[in-house]
Tab-separated table of C-alpha atoms and ligand atoms in Angstrom:
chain	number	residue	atom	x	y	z
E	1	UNK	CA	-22.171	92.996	-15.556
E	2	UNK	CA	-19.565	95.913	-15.773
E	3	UNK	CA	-16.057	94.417	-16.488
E	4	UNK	CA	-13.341	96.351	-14.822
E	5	UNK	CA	-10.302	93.893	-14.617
E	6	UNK	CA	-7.487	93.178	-17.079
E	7	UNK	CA	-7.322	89.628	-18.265
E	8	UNK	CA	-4.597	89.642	-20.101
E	9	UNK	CA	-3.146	86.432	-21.857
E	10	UNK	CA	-2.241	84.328	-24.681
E	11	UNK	CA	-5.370	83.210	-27.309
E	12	UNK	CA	-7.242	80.162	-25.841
E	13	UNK	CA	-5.232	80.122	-22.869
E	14	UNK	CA	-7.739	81.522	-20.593
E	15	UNK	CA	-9.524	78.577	-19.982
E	16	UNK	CA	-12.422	79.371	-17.314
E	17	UNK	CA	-14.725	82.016	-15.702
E	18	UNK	CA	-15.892	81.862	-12.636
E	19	UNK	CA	-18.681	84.661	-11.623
E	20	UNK	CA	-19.467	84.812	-7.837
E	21	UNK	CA	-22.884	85.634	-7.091
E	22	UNK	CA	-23.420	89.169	-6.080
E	23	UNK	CA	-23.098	89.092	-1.830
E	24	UNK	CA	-20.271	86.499	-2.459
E	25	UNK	CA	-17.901	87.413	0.670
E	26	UNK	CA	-14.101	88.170	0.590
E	27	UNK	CA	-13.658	84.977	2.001
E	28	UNK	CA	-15.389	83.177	-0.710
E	29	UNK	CA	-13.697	84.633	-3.449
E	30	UNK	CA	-10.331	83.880	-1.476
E	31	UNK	CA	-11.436	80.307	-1.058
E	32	UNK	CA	-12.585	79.914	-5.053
E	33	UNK	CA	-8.762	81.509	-5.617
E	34	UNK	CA	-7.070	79.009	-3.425
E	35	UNK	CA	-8.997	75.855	-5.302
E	36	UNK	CA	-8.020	77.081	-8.133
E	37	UNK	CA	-4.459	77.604	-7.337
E	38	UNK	CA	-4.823	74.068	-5.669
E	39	UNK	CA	-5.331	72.725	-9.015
E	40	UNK	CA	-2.114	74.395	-9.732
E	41	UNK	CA	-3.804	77.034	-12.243
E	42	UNK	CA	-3.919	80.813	-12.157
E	43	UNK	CA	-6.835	83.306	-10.547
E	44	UNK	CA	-7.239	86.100	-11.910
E	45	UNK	CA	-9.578	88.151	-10.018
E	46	UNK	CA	-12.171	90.480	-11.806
E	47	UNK	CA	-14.030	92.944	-9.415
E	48	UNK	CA	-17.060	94.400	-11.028
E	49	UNK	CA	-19.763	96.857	-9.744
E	50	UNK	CA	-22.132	94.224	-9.300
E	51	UNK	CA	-19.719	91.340	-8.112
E	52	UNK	CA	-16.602	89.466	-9.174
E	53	UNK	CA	-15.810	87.243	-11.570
E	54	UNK	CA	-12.442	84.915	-11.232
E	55	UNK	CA	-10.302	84.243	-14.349
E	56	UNK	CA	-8.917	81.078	-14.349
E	57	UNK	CA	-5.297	81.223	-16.182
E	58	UNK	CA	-2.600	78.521	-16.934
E	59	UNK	CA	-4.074	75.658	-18.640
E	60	UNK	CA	-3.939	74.898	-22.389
E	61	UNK	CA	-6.652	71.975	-21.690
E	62	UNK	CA	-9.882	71.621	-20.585
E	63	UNK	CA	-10.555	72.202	-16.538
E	64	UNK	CA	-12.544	69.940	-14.583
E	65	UNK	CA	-14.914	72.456	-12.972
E	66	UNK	CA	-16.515	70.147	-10.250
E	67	UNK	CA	-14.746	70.971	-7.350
E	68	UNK	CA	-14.973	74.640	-7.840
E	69	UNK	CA	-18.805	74.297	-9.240
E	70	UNK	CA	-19.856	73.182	-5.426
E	71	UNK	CA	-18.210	76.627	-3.815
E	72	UNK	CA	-20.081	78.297	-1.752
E	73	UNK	CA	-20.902	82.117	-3.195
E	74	UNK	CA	-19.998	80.634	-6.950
E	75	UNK	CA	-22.823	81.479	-9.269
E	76	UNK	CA	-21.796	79.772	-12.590
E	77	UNK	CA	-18.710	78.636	-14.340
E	78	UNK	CA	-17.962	79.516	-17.930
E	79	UNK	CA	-15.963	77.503	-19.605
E	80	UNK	CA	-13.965	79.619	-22.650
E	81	UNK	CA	-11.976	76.403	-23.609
E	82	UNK	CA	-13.367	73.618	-25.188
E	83	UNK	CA	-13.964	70.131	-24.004
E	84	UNK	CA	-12.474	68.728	-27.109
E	85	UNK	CA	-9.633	71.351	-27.493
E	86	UNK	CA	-7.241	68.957	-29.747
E	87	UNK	CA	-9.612	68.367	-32.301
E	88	UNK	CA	-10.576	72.183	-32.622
E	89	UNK	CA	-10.347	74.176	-35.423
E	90	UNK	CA	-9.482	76.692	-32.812
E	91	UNK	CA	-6.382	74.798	-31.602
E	92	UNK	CA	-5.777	73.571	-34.763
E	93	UNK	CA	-6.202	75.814	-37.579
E	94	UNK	CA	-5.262	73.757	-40.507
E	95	UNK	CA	-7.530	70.593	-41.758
E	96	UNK	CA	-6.055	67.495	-41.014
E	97	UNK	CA	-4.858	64.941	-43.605
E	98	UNK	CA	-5.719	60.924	-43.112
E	99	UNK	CA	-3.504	58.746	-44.828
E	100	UNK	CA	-4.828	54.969	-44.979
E	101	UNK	CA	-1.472	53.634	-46.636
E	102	UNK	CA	-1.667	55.502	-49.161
E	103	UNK	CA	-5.655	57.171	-49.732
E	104	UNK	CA	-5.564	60.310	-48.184
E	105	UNK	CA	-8.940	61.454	-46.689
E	106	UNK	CA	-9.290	65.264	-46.084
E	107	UNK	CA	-7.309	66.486	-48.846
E	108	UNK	CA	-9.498	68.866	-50.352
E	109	UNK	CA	-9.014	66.649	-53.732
E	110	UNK	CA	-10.977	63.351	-53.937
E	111	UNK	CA	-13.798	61.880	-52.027
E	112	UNK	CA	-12.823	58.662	-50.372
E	113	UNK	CA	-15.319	55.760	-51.345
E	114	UNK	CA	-15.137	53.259	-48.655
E	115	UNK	CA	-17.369	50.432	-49.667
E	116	UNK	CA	-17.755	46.576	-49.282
E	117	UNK	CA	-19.798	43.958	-46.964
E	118	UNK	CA	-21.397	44.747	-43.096
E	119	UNK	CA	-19.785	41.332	-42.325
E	120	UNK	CA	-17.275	39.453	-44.019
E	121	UNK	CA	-19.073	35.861	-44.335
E	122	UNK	CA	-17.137	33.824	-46.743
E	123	UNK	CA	-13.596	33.508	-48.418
E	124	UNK	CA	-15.661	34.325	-52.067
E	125	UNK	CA	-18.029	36.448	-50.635
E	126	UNK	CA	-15.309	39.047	-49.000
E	127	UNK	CA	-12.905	38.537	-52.650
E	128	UNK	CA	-16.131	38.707	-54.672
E	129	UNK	CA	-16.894	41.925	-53.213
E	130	UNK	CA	-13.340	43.483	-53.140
E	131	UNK	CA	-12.878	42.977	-56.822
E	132	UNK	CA	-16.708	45.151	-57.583
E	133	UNK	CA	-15.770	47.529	-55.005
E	134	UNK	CA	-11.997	48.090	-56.879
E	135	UNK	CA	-13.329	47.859	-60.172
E	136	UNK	CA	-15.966	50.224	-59.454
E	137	UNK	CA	-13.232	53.143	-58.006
E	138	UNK	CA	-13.600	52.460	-54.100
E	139	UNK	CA	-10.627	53.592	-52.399
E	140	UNK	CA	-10.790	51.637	-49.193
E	141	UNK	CA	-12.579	47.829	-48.700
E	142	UNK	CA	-14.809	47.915	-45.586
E	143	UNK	CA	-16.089	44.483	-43.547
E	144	UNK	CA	-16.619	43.493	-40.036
E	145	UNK	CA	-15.113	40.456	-38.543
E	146	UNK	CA	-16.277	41.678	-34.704
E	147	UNK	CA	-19.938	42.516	-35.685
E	148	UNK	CA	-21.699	44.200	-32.509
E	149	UNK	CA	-25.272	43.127	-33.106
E	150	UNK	CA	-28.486	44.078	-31.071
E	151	UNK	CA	-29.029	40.404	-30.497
E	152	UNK	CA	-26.897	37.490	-29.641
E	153	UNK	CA	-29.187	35.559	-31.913
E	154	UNK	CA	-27.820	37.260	-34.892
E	155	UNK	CA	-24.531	36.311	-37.143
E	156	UNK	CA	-21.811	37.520	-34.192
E	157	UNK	CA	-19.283	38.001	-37.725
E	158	UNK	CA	-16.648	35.240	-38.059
E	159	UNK	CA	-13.675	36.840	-35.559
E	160	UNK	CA	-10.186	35.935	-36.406
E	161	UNK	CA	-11.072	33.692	-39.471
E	162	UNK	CA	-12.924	37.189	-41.276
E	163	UNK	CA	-9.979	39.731	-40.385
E	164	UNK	CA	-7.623	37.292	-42.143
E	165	UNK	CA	-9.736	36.663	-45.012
E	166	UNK	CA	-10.410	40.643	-44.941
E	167	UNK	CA	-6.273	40.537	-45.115
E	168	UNK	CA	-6.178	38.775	-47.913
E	169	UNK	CA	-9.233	40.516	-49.712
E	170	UNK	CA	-7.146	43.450	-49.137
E	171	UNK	CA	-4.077	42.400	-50.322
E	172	UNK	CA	-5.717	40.911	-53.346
E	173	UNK	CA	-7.125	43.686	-54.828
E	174	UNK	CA	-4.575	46.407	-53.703
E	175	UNK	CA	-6.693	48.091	-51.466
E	176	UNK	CA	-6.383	49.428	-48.132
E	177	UNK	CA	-8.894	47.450	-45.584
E	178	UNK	CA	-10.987	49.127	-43.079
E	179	UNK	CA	-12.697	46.956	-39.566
E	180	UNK	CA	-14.350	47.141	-36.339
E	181	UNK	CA	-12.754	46.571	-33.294
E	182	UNK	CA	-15.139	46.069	-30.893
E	183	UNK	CA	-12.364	45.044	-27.418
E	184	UNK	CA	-8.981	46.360	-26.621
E	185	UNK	CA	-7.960	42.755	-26.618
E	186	UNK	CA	-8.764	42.111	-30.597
E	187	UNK	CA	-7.036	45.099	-30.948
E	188	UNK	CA	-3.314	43.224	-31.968
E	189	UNK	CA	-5.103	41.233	-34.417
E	190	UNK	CA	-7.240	44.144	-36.192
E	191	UNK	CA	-4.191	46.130	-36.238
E	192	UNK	CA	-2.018	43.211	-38.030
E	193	UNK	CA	-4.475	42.749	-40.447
E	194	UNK	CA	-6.005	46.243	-41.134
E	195	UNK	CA	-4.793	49.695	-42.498
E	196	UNK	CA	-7.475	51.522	-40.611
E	197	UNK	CA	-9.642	50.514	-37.368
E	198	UNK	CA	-13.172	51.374	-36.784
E	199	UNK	CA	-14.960	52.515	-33.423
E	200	UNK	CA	-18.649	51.818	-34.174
E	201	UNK	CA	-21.586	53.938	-32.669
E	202	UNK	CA	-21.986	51.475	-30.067
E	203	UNK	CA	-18.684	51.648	-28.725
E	204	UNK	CA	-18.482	55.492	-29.108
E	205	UNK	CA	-18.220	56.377	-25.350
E	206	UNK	CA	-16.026	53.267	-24.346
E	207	UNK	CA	-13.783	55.311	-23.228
E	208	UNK	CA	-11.068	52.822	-22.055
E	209	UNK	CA	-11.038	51.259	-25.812
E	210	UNK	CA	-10.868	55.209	-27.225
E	211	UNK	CA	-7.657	55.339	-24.723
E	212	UNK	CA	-5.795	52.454	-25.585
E	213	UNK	CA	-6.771	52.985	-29.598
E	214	UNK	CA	-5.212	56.611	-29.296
E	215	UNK	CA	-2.319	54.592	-28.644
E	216	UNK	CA	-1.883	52.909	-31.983
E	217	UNK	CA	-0.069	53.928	-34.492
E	218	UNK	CA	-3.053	53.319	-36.845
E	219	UNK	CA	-5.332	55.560	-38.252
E	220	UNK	CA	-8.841	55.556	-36.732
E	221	UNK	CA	-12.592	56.112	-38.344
E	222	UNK	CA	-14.875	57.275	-34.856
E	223	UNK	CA	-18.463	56.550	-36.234
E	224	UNK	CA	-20.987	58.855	-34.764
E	225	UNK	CA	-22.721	57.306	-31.342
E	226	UNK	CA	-26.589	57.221	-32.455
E	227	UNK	CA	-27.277	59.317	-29.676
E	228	UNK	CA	-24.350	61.251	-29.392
E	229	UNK	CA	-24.147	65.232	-29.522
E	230	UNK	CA	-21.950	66.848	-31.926
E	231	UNK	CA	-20.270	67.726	-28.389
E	232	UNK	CA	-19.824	64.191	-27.059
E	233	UNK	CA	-18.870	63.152	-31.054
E	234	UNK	CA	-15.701	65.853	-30.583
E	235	UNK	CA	-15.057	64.347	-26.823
E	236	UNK	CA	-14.587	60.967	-28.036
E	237	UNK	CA	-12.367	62.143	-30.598
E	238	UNK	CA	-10.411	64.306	-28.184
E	239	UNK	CA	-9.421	60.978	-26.016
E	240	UNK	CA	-7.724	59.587	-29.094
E	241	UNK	CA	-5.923	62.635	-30.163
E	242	UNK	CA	-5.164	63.300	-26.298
E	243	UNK	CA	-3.417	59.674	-26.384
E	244	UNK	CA	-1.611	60.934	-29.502
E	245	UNK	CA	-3.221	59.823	-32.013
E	246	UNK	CA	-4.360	62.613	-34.408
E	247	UNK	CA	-5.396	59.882	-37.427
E	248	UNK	CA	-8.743	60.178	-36.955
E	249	UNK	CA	-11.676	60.560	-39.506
E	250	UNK	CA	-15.005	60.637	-37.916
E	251	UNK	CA	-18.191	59.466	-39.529
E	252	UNK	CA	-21.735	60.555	-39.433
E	253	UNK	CA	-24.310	57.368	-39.584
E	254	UNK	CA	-27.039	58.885	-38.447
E	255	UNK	CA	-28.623	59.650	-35.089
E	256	UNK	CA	-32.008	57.661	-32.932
E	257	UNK	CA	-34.497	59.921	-33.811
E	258	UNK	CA	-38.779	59.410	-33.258
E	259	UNK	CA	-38.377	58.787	-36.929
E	260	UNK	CA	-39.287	55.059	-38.067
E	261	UNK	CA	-39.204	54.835	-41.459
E	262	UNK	CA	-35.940	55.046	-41.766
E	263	UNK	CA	-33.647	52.866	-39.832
E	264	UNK	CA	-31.788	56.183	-38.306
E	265	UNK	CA	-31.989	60.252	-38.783
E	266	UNK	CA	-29.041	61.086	-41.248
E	267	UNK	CA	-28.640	64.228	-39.549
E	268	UNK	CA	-26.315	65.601	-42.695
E	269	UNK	CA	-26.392	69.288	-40.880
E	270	UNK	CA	-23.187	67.873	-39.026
E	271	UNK	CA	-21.032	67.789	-41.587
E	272	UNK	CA	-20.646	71.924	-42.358
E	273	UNK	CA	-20.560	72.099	-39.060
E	274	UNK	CA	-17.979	69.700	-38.315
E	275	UNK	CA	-16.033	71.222	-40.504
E	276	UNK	CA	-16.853	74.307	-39.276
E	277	UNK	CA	-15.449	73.519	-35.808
E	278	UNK	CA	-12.896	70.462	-36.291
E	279	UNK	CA	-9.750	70.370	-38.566
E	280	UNK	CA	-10.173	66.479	-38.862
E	281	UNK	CA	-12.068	65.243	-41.714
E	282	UNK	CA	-15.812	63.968	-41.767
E	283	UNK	CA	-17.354	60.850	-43.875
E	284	UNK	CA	-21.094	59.729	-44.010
E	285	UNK	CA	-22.008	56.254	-43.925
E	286	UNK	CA	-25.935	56.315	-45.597
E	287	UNK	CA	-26.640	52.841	-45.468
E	288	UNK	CA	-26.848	52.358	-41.904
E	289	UNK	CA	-27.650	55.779	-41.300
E	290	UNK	CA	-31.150	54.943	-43.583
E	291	UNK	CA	-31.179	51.327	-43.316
E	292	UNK	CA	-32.470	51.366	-47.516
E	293	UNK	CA	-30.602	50.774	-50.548
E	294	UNK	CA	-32.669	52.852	-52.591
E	295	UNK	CA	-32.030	55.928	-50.296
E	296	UNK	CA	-28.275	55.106	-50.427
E	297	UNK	CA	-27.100	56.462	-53.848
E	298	UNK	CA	-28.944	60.027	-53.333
E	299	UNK	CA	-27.568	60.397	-49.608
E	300	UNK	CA	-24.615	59.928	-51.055
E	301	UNK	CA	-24.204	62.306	-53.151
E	302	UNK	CA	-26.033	64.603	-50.718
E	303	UNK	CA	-23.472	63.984	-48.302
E	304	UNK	CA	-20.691	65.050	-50.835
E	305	UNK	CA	-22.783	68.097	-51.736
E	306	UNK	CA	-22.573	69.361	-48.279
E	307	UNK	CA	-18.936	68.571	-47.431
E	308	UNK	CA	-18.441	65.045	-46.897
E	309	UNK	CA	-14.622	63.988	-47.397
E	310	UNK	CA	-15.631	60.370	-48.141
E	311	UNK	CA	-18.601	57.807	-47.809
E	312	UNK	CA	-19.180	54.450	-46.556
E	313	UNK	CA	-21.480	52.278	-48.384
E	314	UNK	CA	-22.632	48.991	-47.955
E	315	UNK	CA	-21.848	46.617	-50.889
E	316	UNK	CA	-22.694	43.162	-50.996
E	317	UNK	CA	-22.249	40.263	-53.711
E	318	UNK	CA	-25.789	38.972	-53.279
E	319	UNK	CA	-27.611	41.286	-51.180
E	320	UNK	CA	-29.974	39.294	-50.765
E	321	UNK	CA	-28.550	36.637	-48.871
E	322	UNK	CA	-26.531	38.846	-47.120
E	323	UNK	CA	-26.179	37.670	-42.985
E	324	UNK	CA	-26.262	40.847	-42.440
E	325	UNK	CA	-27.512	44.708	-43.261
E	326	UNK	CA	-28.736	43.199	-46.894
E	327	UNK	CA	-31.415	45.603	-47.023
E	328	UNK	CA	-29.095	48.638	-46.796
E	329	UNK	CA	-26.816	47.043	-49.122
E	330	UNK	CA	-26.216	47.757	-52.727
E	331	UNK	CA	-24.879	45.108	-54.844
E	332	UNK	CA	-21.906	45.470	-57.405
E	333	UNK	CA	-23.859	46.120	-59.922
E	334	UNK	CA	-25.603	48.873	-57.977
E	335	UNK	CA	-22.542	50.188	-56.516
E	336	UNK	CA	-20.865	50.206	-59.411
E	337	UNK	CA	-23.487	52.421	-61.245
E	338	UNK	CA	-23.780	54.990	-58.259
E	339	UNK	CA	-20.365	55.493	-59.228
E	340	UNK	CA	-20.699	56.364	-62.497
E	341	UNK	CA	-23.536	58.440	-61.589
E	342	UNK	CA	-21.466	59.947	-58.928
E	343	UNK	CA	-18.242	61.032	-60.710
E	344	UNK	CA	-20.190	63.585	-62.785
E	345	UNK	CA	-20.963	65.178	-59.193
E	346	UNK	CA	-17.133	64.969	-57.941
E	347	UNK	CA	-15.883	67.040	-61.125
E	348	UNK	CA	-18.570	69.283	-60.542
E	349	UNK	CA	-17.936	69.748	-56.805
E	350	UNK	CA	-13.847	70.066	-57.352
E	351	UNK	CA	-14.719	72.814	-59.943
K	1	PEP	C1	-20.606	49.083	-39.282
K	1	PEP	O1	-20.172	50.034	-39.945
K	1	PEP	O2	-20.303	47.906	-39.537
K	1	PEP	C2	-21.497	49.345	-38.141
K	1	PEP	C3	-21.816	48.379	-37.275
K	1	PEP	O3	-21.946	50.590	-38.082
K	1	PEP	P1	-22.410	51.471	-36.808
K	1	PEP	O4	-21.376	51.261	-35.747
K	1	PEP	O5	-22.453	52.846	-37.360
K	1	PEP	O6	-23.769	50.956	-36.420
K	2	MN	MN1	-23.904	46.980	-41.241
């Protein structure tokens, strides 16, 4: 295609393309301008040897081709913005900086070890398991109170009773708690009692809870759907930093793959390029994303090699009689010598 118009305008404000097909009429192209100005954006026409393309100018967001898709005499639309603009390095040049009162994720300094039960079960289990986690050097205390489980058979996590106890677990041992929230109507609750709320993979694409959690004034940690595209990953993200929220660390858990012997694919590739293409910081979560304790440690420190500003690790008192996850879960003792092992690798890796 031979380019012979002037597009002139501001970085990443151009935000669409439109290319006619070759015998598009005048009255086409004057119909794809007057959509387009509908929509109360700028055409740019772009007359070429072979036929014209249409600049669309005027929007610093993403466009909403549909209308203009169905056209008659358009040939394709080219989007030069991003769906996920906000959370674009493009848009956004400088990485972004989480603080969970007080632990800052993305710094560039420390890892952030988030670590503690799948479900909180018990008043001793959930203070049993901040104390390891603290003494150990975990920066954040994880457990779900709202447990979103493939089965309704299955422990449904003790609701109001666990985020209090989480609270107090919290509070106890000085550290910053992290839980699900699984409704927009628990969402009062989980923000009362935690420093940092959760979207699991399941609840990735619920896109009315992403709204009303870009809301809060809490910062957020967006697991990974387990069938999500790095695309729709950034999407989600963008409806809570569209909603003002820009407190958001996402987390890779690993994706549904044909693979069975693990319990998901930890698909570790996303990290460099998450941080290739987003300013907000990534974590990696190996125990769900392998579903095995022994795989946990060395993920770990896999996922630190290539980038990761944090991990989340299951850590349970007694694995064993854990209600939930116990397979994927390391105990204290475990936990507490993957950190040992791991600290080497964190000097290194700041060197
Ligand atoms: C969890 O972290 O408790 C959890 C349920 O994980 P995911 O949403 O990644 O499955
Ligand atoms: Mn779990």
């Amino acid at each position: 295609m031979h380019w012979s118009g002037n597009l002139e305008c501001d970085e990443g404000d151009q935000t669409m393309l439109i290319v006619m097909t070759h015998d598009a009429t005048d009255s086409q192209i004057d119909a794809v301008e007057a959509a387009v100005q509908a929509m109360g954006l700028r055409a740019e026409p772009i007359p070429g040897s072979l036929r014209t393309a249409i600049g669309v100018l005027g929007n610093q967001g993403y466009v909403d081709d549909t209308t203009i898709r169905e056209l008659p005499g358009v040939r394709e639309v080219i989007h030069v913005s991003k769906p996920y603009k906000l959370v674009s390095r493009d848009f956004h040049p400088e990485s972004t900086i989480v603080d969970v009162a007080g632990v800052k994720i993305g710094d560039g300094e420390h890892p952030v070890m988030m670590a503690g039960p799948c479900s909180i079960e018990s008043e001793d289990q959930i203070f049993a398991a901040a104390e390891q986690v603290k003494a150990a050097g975990a920066g954040i205390l994880r457990g779900g109170a709202f447990k979103p489980r493939t089965g309704p058979h299955s422990f449904q996590g003790l609701g109001l009773e666990g985020l209090e106890l989480l609270r107090r677990a919290g509070a106890a041992s000085g550290l910053p708690v992290v839980t699900e929230v699984m409704r927009i109507d628990q969402l009062d609750d989980v923000c009362r009692c935690a420093d940092m709320v959760q979207i699991g993979a399941r609840n990735m694409q619920n896109f009315d809870l992403l709204k009303e959690v870009g809301r809060i004034a809490k910062p957020v940690l967006l697991k990974r759907g387990m069938s999500a595209t790095i695309e729709e990953f950034l999407s989600a993200a963008e409806y809570l930093l569209s909603e003002g929220n820009g407190q958001v660390v996402l987390c890779e858990r690993g994706i549904r793959t044909f693979e069975k012997a693990t319990r998901n694919t930890l698909d570790l590739s996303v990290v460099p390029l998450i941080r290739e293409m987003s300013h907000l910081p990534i974590i990696v979560d190996p125990s769900h994303a392998t579903g095995k304790r022994s795989l946990v440690p060395v993920m770990s420190r896999a996922a630190l090699v290539a980038g990761a500003h944090g991990i989340m690790v299951e850590v349970h008192p007694d694995p064993d009689k854990a209600l939930c996850d116990g397979a994927q879960s390391l105990s204290g003792d475990d936990f507490n010598k993957f950190m040992n092992e791991t600290n080497h690798l964190i000097d290194f890796l700041k060197n």
